[in-house]
Amino acid sequence: MEARLNYFASPTAGKALKYFMSAGRTLKDSPLPAATQELVSLRVSQINGCAACIDMHTKEAAAAGETSVRLNLVAAWREATVFTEAERAALELAEEGTRVADAATGVSDAVWENAAKHYDEEQLTALVFLVSFMNSVNRLNIITQQPAGDYEPGQFH
């Protein structure tokens, strides 16, 4: 499979990606726990079917020490016992923030309040931006059919 667009050959994409990558680095350096960031990034990408991002975030999480059991269970986190209550709250917020068209309600008050029990305002801010960021990146990669499988941990950081 070949991508429809080569982001690295396009001056327009290069300029835009500079800002996207900067936003990604800012989120990576936020007070939201790194493990939570990778789990949320993976779950959003699973929902959207973004193979390139699933590849990237699975490998980044594994390189950071995440277990294969937890990575394999992200898709079924509600039934899994391996996630903390805080991680579960973040995953639920990520799902509702990603599936806004499914219910047309966005993130419910109950889901927001549960996340707010586990994360302070800066962490919640990072979580909201991360969900939005991942949805945007997923769409860029899906529209242009970016291939998956060759990502190396740290490649874009």
GROMACS .gro file of N, CA and C in nm:
model
  471
    1MET      N    1   0.084  -0.118   0.000
    1MET     CA    2   0.000   0.000   0.000
    1MET      C    3   0.089   0.124   0.000
    2GLU      N    4   0.053   0.217  -0.084
    2GLU     CA    5   0.125   0.344  -0.087
    2GLU      C    6   0.030   0.456  -0.047
    3ALA      N    7   0.084   0.552   0.026
    3ALA     CA    8   0.004   0.667   0.067
    3ALA      C    9  -0.037   0.749  -0.053
    4ARG      N   10  -0.154   0.810  -0.044
    4ARG     CA   11  -0.202   0.896  -0.151
    4ARG      C   12  -0.121   1.025  -0.159
    5LEU      N   13  -0.073   1.071  -0.045
    5LEU     CA   14   0.010   1.192  -0.039
    5LEU      C   15   0.136   1.161   0.040
    6ASN      N   16   0.246   1.221  -0.004
    6ASN     CA   17   0.372   1.213   0.070
    6ASN      C   18   0.386   1.343   0.147
    7TYR      N   19   0.355   1.338   0.274
    7TYR     CA   20   0.359   1.458   0.358
    7TYR      C   21   0.497   1.523   0.359
    8PHE      N   22   0.601   1.442   0.346
    8PHE     CA   23   0.737   1.493   0.358
    8PHE      C   24   0.787   1.559   0.229
    9ALA      N   25   0.715   1.540   0.120
    9ALA     CA   26   0.754   1.601  -0.007
    9ALA      C   27   0.674   1.728  -0.038
   10SER      N   28   0.571   1.753   0.039
   10SER     CA   29   0.482   1.867   0.012
   10SER      C   30   0.518   1.987   0.101
   11PRO      N   31   0.548   2.102   0.040
   11PRO     CA   32   0.576   2.221   0.120
   11PRO      C   33   0.459   2.261   0.210
   12THR      N   34   0.337   2.248   0.159
   12THR     CA   35   0.220   2.282   0.240
   12THR      C   36   0.207   2.188   0.358
   13ALA      N   37   0.220   2.058   0.332
   13ALA     CA   38   0.213   1.961   0.442
   13ALA      C   39   0.327   1.983   0.541
   14GLY      N   40   0.444   2.013   0.490
   14GLY     CA   41   0.559   2.037   0.577
   14GLY      C   42   0.534   2.151   0.674
   15LYS      N   43   0.476   2.259   0.624
   15LYS     CA   44   0.445   2.374   0.710
   15LYS      C   45   0.339   2.338   0.813
   16ALA      N   46   0.235   2.271   0.769
   16ALA     CA   47   0.127   2.234   0.861
   16ALA      C   48   0.174   2.130   0.963
   17LEU      N   49   0.251   2.032   0.918
   17LEU     CA   50   0.299   1.928   1.009
   17LEU      C   51   0.393   1.983   1.116
   18LYS      N   52   0.463   2.089   1.083
   18LYS     CA   53   0.550   2.154   1.183
   18LYS      C   54   0.466   2.192   1.307
   19TYR      N   55   0.348   2.246   1.283
   19TYR     CA   56   0.262   2.287   1.393
   19TYR      C   57   0.195   2.166   1.459
   20PHE      N   58   0.155   2.067   1.379
   20PHE     CA   59   0.098   1.945   1.435
   20PHE      C   60   0.198   1.876   1.527
   21MET      N   61   0.322   1.863   1.480
   21MET     CA   62   0.425   1.796   1.560
   21MET      C   63   0.455   1.875   1.688
   22SER      N   64   0.452   2.006   1.677
   22SER     CA   65   0.473   2.090   1.794
   22SER      C   66   0.361   2.069   1.896
   23ALA      N   67   0.238   2.061   1.848
   23ALA     CA   68   0.125   2.035   1.937
   23ALA      C   69   0.140   1.898   2.003
   24GLY      N   70   0.181   1.799   1.926
   24GLY     CA   71   0.202   1.665   1.980
   24GLY      C   72   0.309   1.664   2.088
   25ARG      N   73   0.417   1.736   2.067
   25ARG     CA   74   0.524   1.743   2.168
   25ARG      C   75   0.475   1.813   2.295
   26THR      N   76   0.396   1.918   2.277
   26THR     CA   77   0.341   1.990   2.392
   26THR      C   78   0.254   1.896   2.475
   27LEU      N   79   0.172   1.817   2.410
   27LEU     CA   80   0.086   1.722   2.482
   27LEU      C   81   0.169   1.614   2.549
   28LYS      N   82   0.272   1.567   2.480
   28LYS     CA   83   0.358   1.463   2.537
   28LYS      C   84   0.426   1.512   2.665
   29ASP      N   85   0.457   1.641   2.671
   29ASP     CA   86   0.523   1.700   2.787
   29ASP      C   87   0.425   1.749   2.893
   30SER      N   88   0.297   1.726   2.873
   30SER     CA   89   0.194   1.772   2.967
   30SER      C   90   0.194   1.686   3.094
   31PRO      N   91   0.121   1.729   3.197
   31PRO     CA   92   0.115   1.652   3.321
   31PRO      C   93   0.025   1.528   3.314
   32LEU      N   94  -0.041   1.504   3.200
   32LEU     CA   95  -0.120   1.382   3.186
   32LEU      C   96  -0.023   1.264   3.180
   33PRO      N   97  -0.041   1.161   3.265
   33PRO     CA   98   0.054   1.050   3.267
   33PRO      C   99   0.079   0.991   3.128
   34ALA      N  100   0.204   0.959   3.101
   34ALA     CA  101   0.244   0.908   2.970
   34ALA      C  102   0.169   0.781   2.932
   35ALA      N  103   0.150   0.690   3.028
   35ALA     CA  104   0.077   0.566   2.999
   35ALA      C  105  -0.066   0.597   2.957
   36THR      N  106  -0.128   0.691   3.026
   36THR     CA  107  -0.265   0.730   2.991
   36THR      C  108  -0.268   0.789   2.850
   37GLN      N  109  -0.170   0.871   2.817
   37GLN     CA  110  -0.165   0.930   2.683
   37GLN      C  111  -0.161   0.822   2.576
   38GLU      N  112  -0.077   0.723   2.595
   38GLU     CA  113  -0.065   0.618   2.493
   38GLU      C  114  -0.191   0.533   2.485
   39LEU      N  115  -0.252   0.501   2.600
   39LEU     CA  116  -0.375   0.422   2.599
   39LEU      C  117  -0.487   0.498   2.528
   40VAL      N  118  -0.500   0.627   2.558
   40VAL     CA  119  -0.603   0.710   2.494
   40VAL      C  120  -0.576   0.723   2.345
   41SER      N  121  -0.452   0.749   2.308
   41SER     CA  122  -0.416   0.761   2.166
   41SER      C  123  -0.448   0.632   2.091
   42LEU      N  124  -0.418   0.520   2.154
   42LEU     CA  125  -0.447   0.391   2.092
   42LEU      C  126  -0.597   0.369   2.078
   43ARG      N  127  -0.672   0.399   2.184
   43ARG     CA  128  -0.817   0.375   2.178
   43ARG      C  129  -0.885   0.462   2.073
   44VAL      N  130  -0.851   0.590   2.069
   44VAL     CA  131  -0.909   0.679   1.967
   44VAL      C  132  -0.877   0.625   1.828
   45SER      N  133  -0.754   0.581   1.809
   45SER     CA  134  -0.711   0.530   1.678
   45SER      C  135  -0.782   0.400   1.642
   46GLN      N  136  -0.809   0.316   1.742
   46GLN     CA  137  -0.884   0.193   1.718
   46GLN      C  138  -1.026   0.226   1.671
   47ILE      N  139  -1.091   0.318   1.741
   47ILE     CA  140  -1.227   0.356   1.705
   47ILE      C  141  -1.232   0.408   1.563
   48ASN      N  142  -1.136   0.491   1.527
   48ASN     CA  143  -1.134   0.552   1.394
   48ASN      C  144  -1.078   0.461   1.286
   49GLY      N  145  -1.015   0.352   1.325
   49GLY     CA  146  -0.957   0.260   1.228
   49GLY      C  147  -0.832   0.314   1.160
   50CYS      N  148  -0.751   0.389   1.235
   50CYS     CA  149  -0.628   0.446   1.179
   50CYS      C  150  -0.511   0.350   1.205
   51ALA      N  151  -0.479   0.270   1.105
   51ALA     CA  152  -0.375   0.169   1.119
   51ALA      C  153  -0.239   0.230   1.151
   52ALA      N  154  -0.205   0.342   1.088
   52ALA     CA  155  -0.074   0.404   1.112
   52ALA      C  156  -0.061   0.448   1.257
   53CYS      N  157  -0.167   0.503   1.314
   53CYS     CA  158  -0.161   0.549   1.453
   53CYS      C  159  -0.169   0.432   1.551
   54ILE      N  160  -0.243   0.329   1.517
   54ILE     CA  161  -0.245   0.209   1.602
   54ILE      C  162  -0.105   0.149   1.608
   55ASP      N  163  -0.040   0.140   1.493
   55ASP     CA  164   0.098   0.091   1.485
   55ASP      C  165   0.189   0.175   1.573
   56MET      N  166   0.182   0.305   1.554
   56MET     CA  167   0.270   0.397   1.628
   56MET      C  168   0.249   0.388   1.779
   57HIS      N  169   0.125   0.398   1.823
   57HIS     CA  170   0.100   0.408   1.966
   57HIS      C  171   0.113   0.273   2.038
   58THR      N  172   0.089   0.165   1.968
   58THR     CA  173   0.117   0.034   2.027
   58THR      C  174   0.267   0.018   2.051
   59LYS      N  175   0.346   0.056   1.952
   59LYS     CA  176   0.491   0.042   1.964
   59LYS      C  177   0.550   0.142   2.064
   60GLU      N  178   0.500   0.265   2.066
   60GLU     CA  179   0.549   0.364   2.163
   60GLU      C  180   0.517   0.318   2.305
   61ALA      N  181   0.396   0.268   2.327
   61ALA     CA  182   0.357   0.222   2.460
   61ALA      C  183   0.442   0.103   2.503
   62ALA      N  184   0.464   0.009   2.414
   62ALA     CA  185   0.547  -0.108   2.446
   62ALA      C  186   0.690  -0.066   2.478
   63ALA      N  187   0.743   0.027   2.400
   63ALA     CA  188   0.880   0.075   2.424
   63ALA      C  189   0.891   0.146   2.558
   64ALA      N  190   0.780   0.205   2.604
   64ALA     CA  191   0.780   0.275   2.733
   64ALA      C  192   0.752   0.179   2.849
   65GLY      N  193   0.734   0.050   2.818
   65GLY     CA  194   0.717  -0.048   2.923
   65GLY      C  195   0.575  -0.099   2.942
   66GLU      N  196   0.483  -0.057   2.858
   66GLU     CA  197   0.345  -0.104   2.870
   66GLU      C  198   0.341  -0.253   2.838
   67THR      N  199   0.255  -0.327   2.909
   67THR     CA  200   0.247  -0.472   2.888
   67THR      C  201   0.160  -0.506   2.768
   68SER      N  202   0.188  -0.620   2.707
   68SER     CA  203   0.108  -0.664   2.594
   68SER      C  204  -0.035  -0.695   2.637
   69VAL      N  205  -0.053  -0.740   2.760
   69VAL     CA  206  -0.188  -0.769   2.809
   69VAL      C  207  -0.273  -0.642   2.807
   70ARG      N  208  -0.220  -0.534   2.862
   70ARG     CA  209  -0.295  -0.408   2.865
   70ARG      C  210  -0.318  -0.353   2.724
   71LEU      N  211  -0.216  -0.360   2.640
   71LEU     CA  212  -0.233  -0.312   2.503
   71LEU      C  213  -0.338  -0.392   2.428
   72ASN      N  214  -0.339  -0.522   2.447
   72ASN     CA  215  -0.436  -0.608   2.379
   72ASN      C  216  -0.578  -0.588   2.431
   73LEU      N  217  -0.590  -0.540   2.554
   73LEU     CA  218  -0.723  -0.523   2.614
   73LEU      C  219  -0.780  -0.382   2.601
   74VAL      N  220  -0.706  -0.290   2.543
   74VAL     CA  221  -0.757  -0.153   2.529
   74VAL      C  222  -0.890  -0.151   2.453
   75ALA      N  223  -0.903  -0.233   2.351
   75ALA     CA  224  -1.026  -0.235   2.272
   75ALA      C  225  -1.147  -0.283   2.353
   76ALA      N  226  -1.122  -0.356   2.460
   76ALA     CA  227  -1.230  -0.409   2.545
   76ALA      C  228  -1.208  -0.364   2.689
   77TRP      N  229  -1.167  -0.240   2.709
   77TRP     CA  230  -1.128  -0.191   2.841
   77TRP      C  231  -1.239  -0.200   2.945
   78ARG      N  232  -1.364  -0.191   2.905
   78ARG     CA  233  -1.474  -0.196   3.002
   78ARG      C  234  -1.479  -0.329   3.076
   79GLU      N  235  -1.446  -0.437   3.008
   79GLU     CA  236  -1.451  -0.570   3.069
   79GLU      C  237  -1.316  -0.612   3.127
   80ALA      N  238  -1.214  -0.534   3.106
   80ALA     CA  239  -1.079  -0.570   3.151
   80ALA      C  240  -1.053  -0.518   3.292
   81THR      N  241  -0.980  -0.595   3.369
   81THR     CA  242  -0.949  -0.558   3.507
   81THR      C  243  -0.810  -0.497   3.522
   82VAL      N  244  -0.741  -0.474   3.412
   82VAL     CA  245  -0.601  -0.431   3.418
   82VAL      C  246  -0.580  -0.280   3.413
   83PHE      N  247  -0.689  -0.204   3.409
   83PHE     CA  248  -0.678  -0.058   3.402
   83PHE      C  249  -0.721   0.005   3.533
   84THR      N  250  -0.654   0.114   3.569
   84THR     CA  251  -0.690   0.186   3.691
   84THR      C  252  -0.822   0.260   3.667
   85GLU      N  253  -0.883   0.305   3.776
   85GLU     CA  254  -1.006   0.383   3.764
   85GLU      C  255  -0.980   0.512   3.685
   86ALA      N  256  -0.866   0.573   3.707
   86ALA     CA  257  -0.831   0.696   3.633
   86ALA      C  258  -0.817   0.666   3.484
   87GLU      N  259  -0.750   0.558   3.449
   87GLU     CA  260  -0.735   0.521   3.307
   87GLU      C  261  -0.870   0.491   3.244
   88ARG      N  262  -0.956   0.424   3.319
   88ARG     CA  263  -1.089   0.392   3.269
   88ARG      C  264  -1.169   0.520   3.242
   89ALA      N  265  -1.156   0.618   3.331
   89ALA     CA  266  -1.225   0.746   3.313
   89ALA      C  267  -1.172   0.817   3.189
   90ALA      N  268  -1.042   0.813   3.167
   90ALA     CA  269  -0.982   0.876   3.049
   90ALA      C  270  -1.025   0.804   2.921
   91LEU      N  271  -1.029   0.673   2.923
   91LEU     CA  272  -1.072   0.596   2.806
   91LEU      C  273  -1.219   0.623   2.773
   92GLU      N  274  -1.301   0.636   2.876
   92GLU     CA  275  -1.443   0.665   2.852
   92GLU      C  276  -1.461   0.804   2.792
   93LEU      N  277  -1.388   0.902   2.845
   93LEU     CA  278  -1.394   1.037   2.790
   93LEU      C  279  -1.345   1.036   2.645
   94ALA      N  280  -1.238   0.962   2.619
   94ALA     CA  281  -1.183   0.954   2.484
   94ALA      C  282  -1.286   0.893   2.388
   95GLU      N  283  -1.356   0.789   2.431
   95GLU     CA  284  -1.456   0.728   2.345
   95GLU      C  285  -1.571   0.824   2.315
   96GLU      N  286  -1.624   0.888   2.418
   96GLU     CA  287  -1.734   0.980   2.394
   96GLU      C  288  -1.689   1.101   2.313
   97GLY      N  289  -1.566   1.146   2.334
   97GLY     CA  290  -1.514   1.259   2.258
   97GLY      C  291  -1.485   1.224   2.113
   98THR      N  292  -1.465   1.096   2.086
   98THR     CA  293  -1.440   1.049   1.949
   98THR      C  294  -1.569   1.016   1.877
   99ARG      N  295  -1.667   0.964   1.948
   99ARG     CA  296  -1.793   0.920   1.887
   99ARG      C  297  -1.902   1.025   1.894
  100VAL      N  298  -1.865   1.151   1.878
  100VAL     CA  299  -1.963   1.259   1.893
  100VAL      C  300  -2.079   1.247   1.794
  101ALA      N  301  -2.056   1.196   1.676
  101ALA     CA  302  -2.164   1.184   1.578
  101ALA      C  303  -2.256   1.067   1.610
  102ASP      N  304  -2.208   0.968   1.681
  102ASP     CA  305  -2.290   0.850   1.713
  102ASP      C  306  -2.407   0.885   1.803
  103ALA      N  307  -2.382   0.965   1.905
  103ALA     CA  308  -2.487   0.998   2.001
  103ALA      C  309  -2.531   1.144   1.988
  104ALA      N  310  -2.453   1.223   1.917
  104ALA     CA  311  -2.481   1.365   1.896
  104ALA      C  312  -2.491   1.443   2.027
  105THR      N  313  -2.432   1.389   2.133
  105THR     CA  314  -2.437   1.459   2.261
  105THR      C  315  -2.299   1.500   2.310
  106GLY      N  316  -2.196   1.453   2.244
  106GLY     CA  317  -2.061   1.482   2.291
  106GLY      C  318  -2.031   1.406   2.418
  107VAL      N  319  -1.952   1.466   2.504
  107VAL     CA  320  -1.914   1.402   2.630
  107VAL      C  321  -2.020   1.436   2.734
  108SER      N  322  -2.076   1.332   2.794
  108SER     CA  323  -2.182   1.352   2.893
  108SER      C  324  -2.126   1.414   3.021
  109ASP      N  325  -2.215   1.476   3.098
  109ASP     CA  326  -2.175   1.533   3.226
  109ASP      C  327  -2.120   1.426   3.320
  110ALA      N  328  -2.181   1.308   3.319
  110ALA     CA  329  -2.136   1.200   3.408
  110ALA      C  330  -1.993   1.157   3.374
  111VAL      N  331  -1.964   1.145   3.246
  111VAL     CA  332  -1.830   1.106   3.203
  111VAL      C  333  -1.729   1.215   3.239
  112TRP      N  334  -1.767   1.341   3.215
  112TRP     CA  335  -1.679   1.453   3.249
  112TRP      C  336  -1.651   1.456   3.399
  113GLU      N  337  -1.754   1.443   3.479
  113GLU     CA  338  -1.738   1.447   3.625
  113GLU      C  339  -1.651   1.332   3.674
  114ASN      N  340  -1.665   1.215   3.615
  114ASN     CA  341  -1.581   1.102   3.653
  114ASN      C  342  -1.435   1.130   3.620
  115ALA      N  343  -1.409   1.185   3.503
  115ALA     CA  344  -1.271   1.218   3.466
  115ALA      C  345  -1.216   1.326   3.559
  116ALA      N  346  -1.299   1.422   3.595
  116ALA     CA  347  -1.255   1.532   3.683
  116ALA      C  348  -1.223   1.483   3.824
  117LYS      N  349  -1.274   1.367   3.862
  117LYS     CA  350  -1.239   1.308   3.993
  117LYS      C  351  -1.096   1.257   3.994
  118HIS      N  352  -1.045   1.223   3.878
  118HIS     CA  353  -0.913   1.158   3.867
  118HIS      C  354  -0.803   1.249   3.813
  119TYR      N  355  -0.841   1.357   3.747
  119TYR     CA  356  -0.742   1.443   3.682
  119TYR      C  357  -0.767   1.589   3.720
  120ASP      N  358  -0.658   1.662   3.742
  120ASP     CA  359  -0.673   1.804   3.771
  120ASP      C  360  -0.699   1.880   3.642
  121GLU      N  361  -0.717   2.011   3.652
  121GLU     CA  362  -0.757   2.090   3.535
  121GLU      C  363  -0.653   2.085   3.422
  122GLU      N  364  -0.525   2.088   3.457
  122GLU     CA  365  -0.421   2.081   3.352
  122GLU      C  366  -0.421   1.945   3.284
  123GLN      N  367  -0.440   1.841   3.362
  123GLN     CA  368  -0.445   1.707   3.304
  123GLN      C  369  -0.570   1.689   3.217
  124LEU      N  370  -0.684   1.743   3.263
  124LEU     CA  371  -0.805   1.737   3.182
  124LEU      C  372  -0.789   1.815   3.052
  125THR      N  373  -0.724   1.930   3.062
  125THR     CA  374  -0.698   2.009   2.942
  125THR      C  375  -0.615   1.928   2.843
  126ALA      N  376  -0.510   1.866   2.892
  126ALA     CA  377  -0.425   1.783   2.805
  126ALA      C  378  -0.504   1.667   2.747
  127LEU      N  379  -0.590   1.605   2.828
  127LEU     CA  380  -0.671   1.493   2.781
  127LEU      C  381  -0.766   1.535   2.669
  128VAL      N  382  -0.833   1.647   2.686
  128VAL     CA  383  -0.925   1.697   2.584
  128VAL      C  384  -0.849   1.730   2.455
  129PHE      N  385  -0.736   1.798   2.469
  129PHE     CA  386  -0.658   1.830   2.349
  129PHE      C  387  -0.603   1.704   2.284
  130LEU      N  388  -0.563   1.605   2.364
  130LEU     CA  389  -0.511   1.481   2.308
  130LEU      C  390  -0.618   1.408   2.227
  131VAL      N  391  -0.738   1.399   2.280
  131VAL     CA  392  -0.847   1.332   2.207
  131VAL      C  393  -0.874   1.406   2.076
  132SER      N  394  -0.879   1.537   2.081
  132SER     CA  395  -0.902   1.617   1.960
  132SER      C  396  -0.787   1.603   1.861
  133PHE      N  397  -0.665   1.608   1.912
  133PHE     CA  398  -0.545   1.594   1.829
  133PHE      C  399  -0.543   1.459   1.759
  134MET      N  400  -0.569   1.352   1.835
  134MET     CA  401  -0.565   1.218   1.776
  134MET      C  402  -0.674   1.201   1.671
  135ASN      N  403  -0.792   1.255   1.695
  135ASN     CA  404  -0.898   1.247   1.595
  135ASN      C  405  -0.855   1.317   1.467
  136SER      N  406  -0.790   1.430   1.479
  136SER     CA  407  -0.743   1.503   1.362
  136SER      C  408  -0.635   1.426   1.287
  137VAL      N  409  -0.536   1.377   1.358
  137VAL     CA  410  -0.428   1.301   1.295
  137VAL      C  411  -0.482   1.173   1.232
  138ASN      N  412  -0.574   1.107   1.301
  138ASN     CA  413  -0.635   0.986   1.244
  138ASN      C  414  -0.699   1.016   1.109
  139ARG      N  415  -0.771   1.127   1.102
  139ARG     CA  416  -0.838   1.161   0.978
  139ARG      C  417  -0.739   1.193   0.866
  140LEU      N  418  -0.634   1.264   0.899
  140LEU     CA  419  -0.530   1.292   0.799
  140LEU      C  420  -0.474   1.161   0.743
  141ASN      N  421  -0.443   1.068   0.832
  141ASN     CA  422  -0.383   0.942   0.789
  141ASN      C  423  -0.480   0.853   0.714
  142ILE      N  424  -0.606   0.853   0.755
  142ILE     CA  425  -0.706   0.768   0.688
  142ILE      C  426  -0.737   0.822   0.549
  143ILE      N  427  -0.757   0.952   0.538
  143ILE     CA  428  -0.790   1.013   0.408
  143ILE      C  429  -0.679   0.986   0.306
  144THR      N  430  -0.555   0.993   0.351
  144THR     CA  431  -0.442   0.976   0.259
  144THR      C  432  -0.387   0.833   0.258
  145GLN      N  433  -0.452   0.744   0.327
  145GLN     CA  434  -0.415   0.602   0.333
  145GLN      C  435  -0.268   0.581   0.369
  146GLN      N  436  -0.226   0.642   0.479
  146GLN     CA  437  -0.089   0.623   0.525
  146GLN      C  438  -0.072   0.477   0.568
  147PRO      N  439   0.030   0.409   0.520
  147PRO     CA  440   0.049   0.267   0.552
  147PRO      C  441   0.100   0.247   0.695
  148ALA      N  442   0.077   0.128   0.747
  148ALA     CA  443   0.118   0.094   0.883
  148ALA      C  444   0.212  -0.026   0.882
  149GLY      N  445   0.290  -0.036   0.987
  149GLY     CA  446   0.374  -0.153   1.007
  149GLY      C  447   0.521  -0.123   1.018
  150ASP      N  448   0.566  -0.012   0.964
  150ASP     CA  449   0.709   0.019   0.961
  150ASP      C  450   0.752   0.119   1.067
  151TYR      N  451   0.660   0.165   1.151
  151TYR     CA  452   0.695   0.268   1.250
  151TYR      C  453   0.797   0.214   1.350
  152GLU      N  454   0.895   0.298   1.383
  152GLU     CA  455   0.994   0.268   1.485
  152GLU      C  456   0.973   0.361   1.603
  153PRO      N  457   0.970   0.310   1.727
  153PRO     CA  458   0.949   0.397   1.844
  153PRO      C  459   1.047   0.517   1.842
  154GLY      N  460   0.989   0.634   1.869
  154GLY     CA  461   1.069   0.755   1.872
  154GLY      C  462   1.088   0.823   1.736
  155GLN      N  463   1.036   0.762   1.633
  155GLN     CA  464   1.058   0.809   1.496
  155GLN      C  465   1.014   0.955   1.476
  156PHE      N  466   0.905   0.995   1.537
  156PHE     CA  467   0.853   1.130   1.516
  156PHE      C  468   0.866   1.219   1.638
  157HIS      N  469   0.944   1.178   1.735
  157HIS     CA  470   0.956   1.259   1.858
  157HIS      C  471   1.098   1.303   1.879
   0.00000   0.00000   0.00000
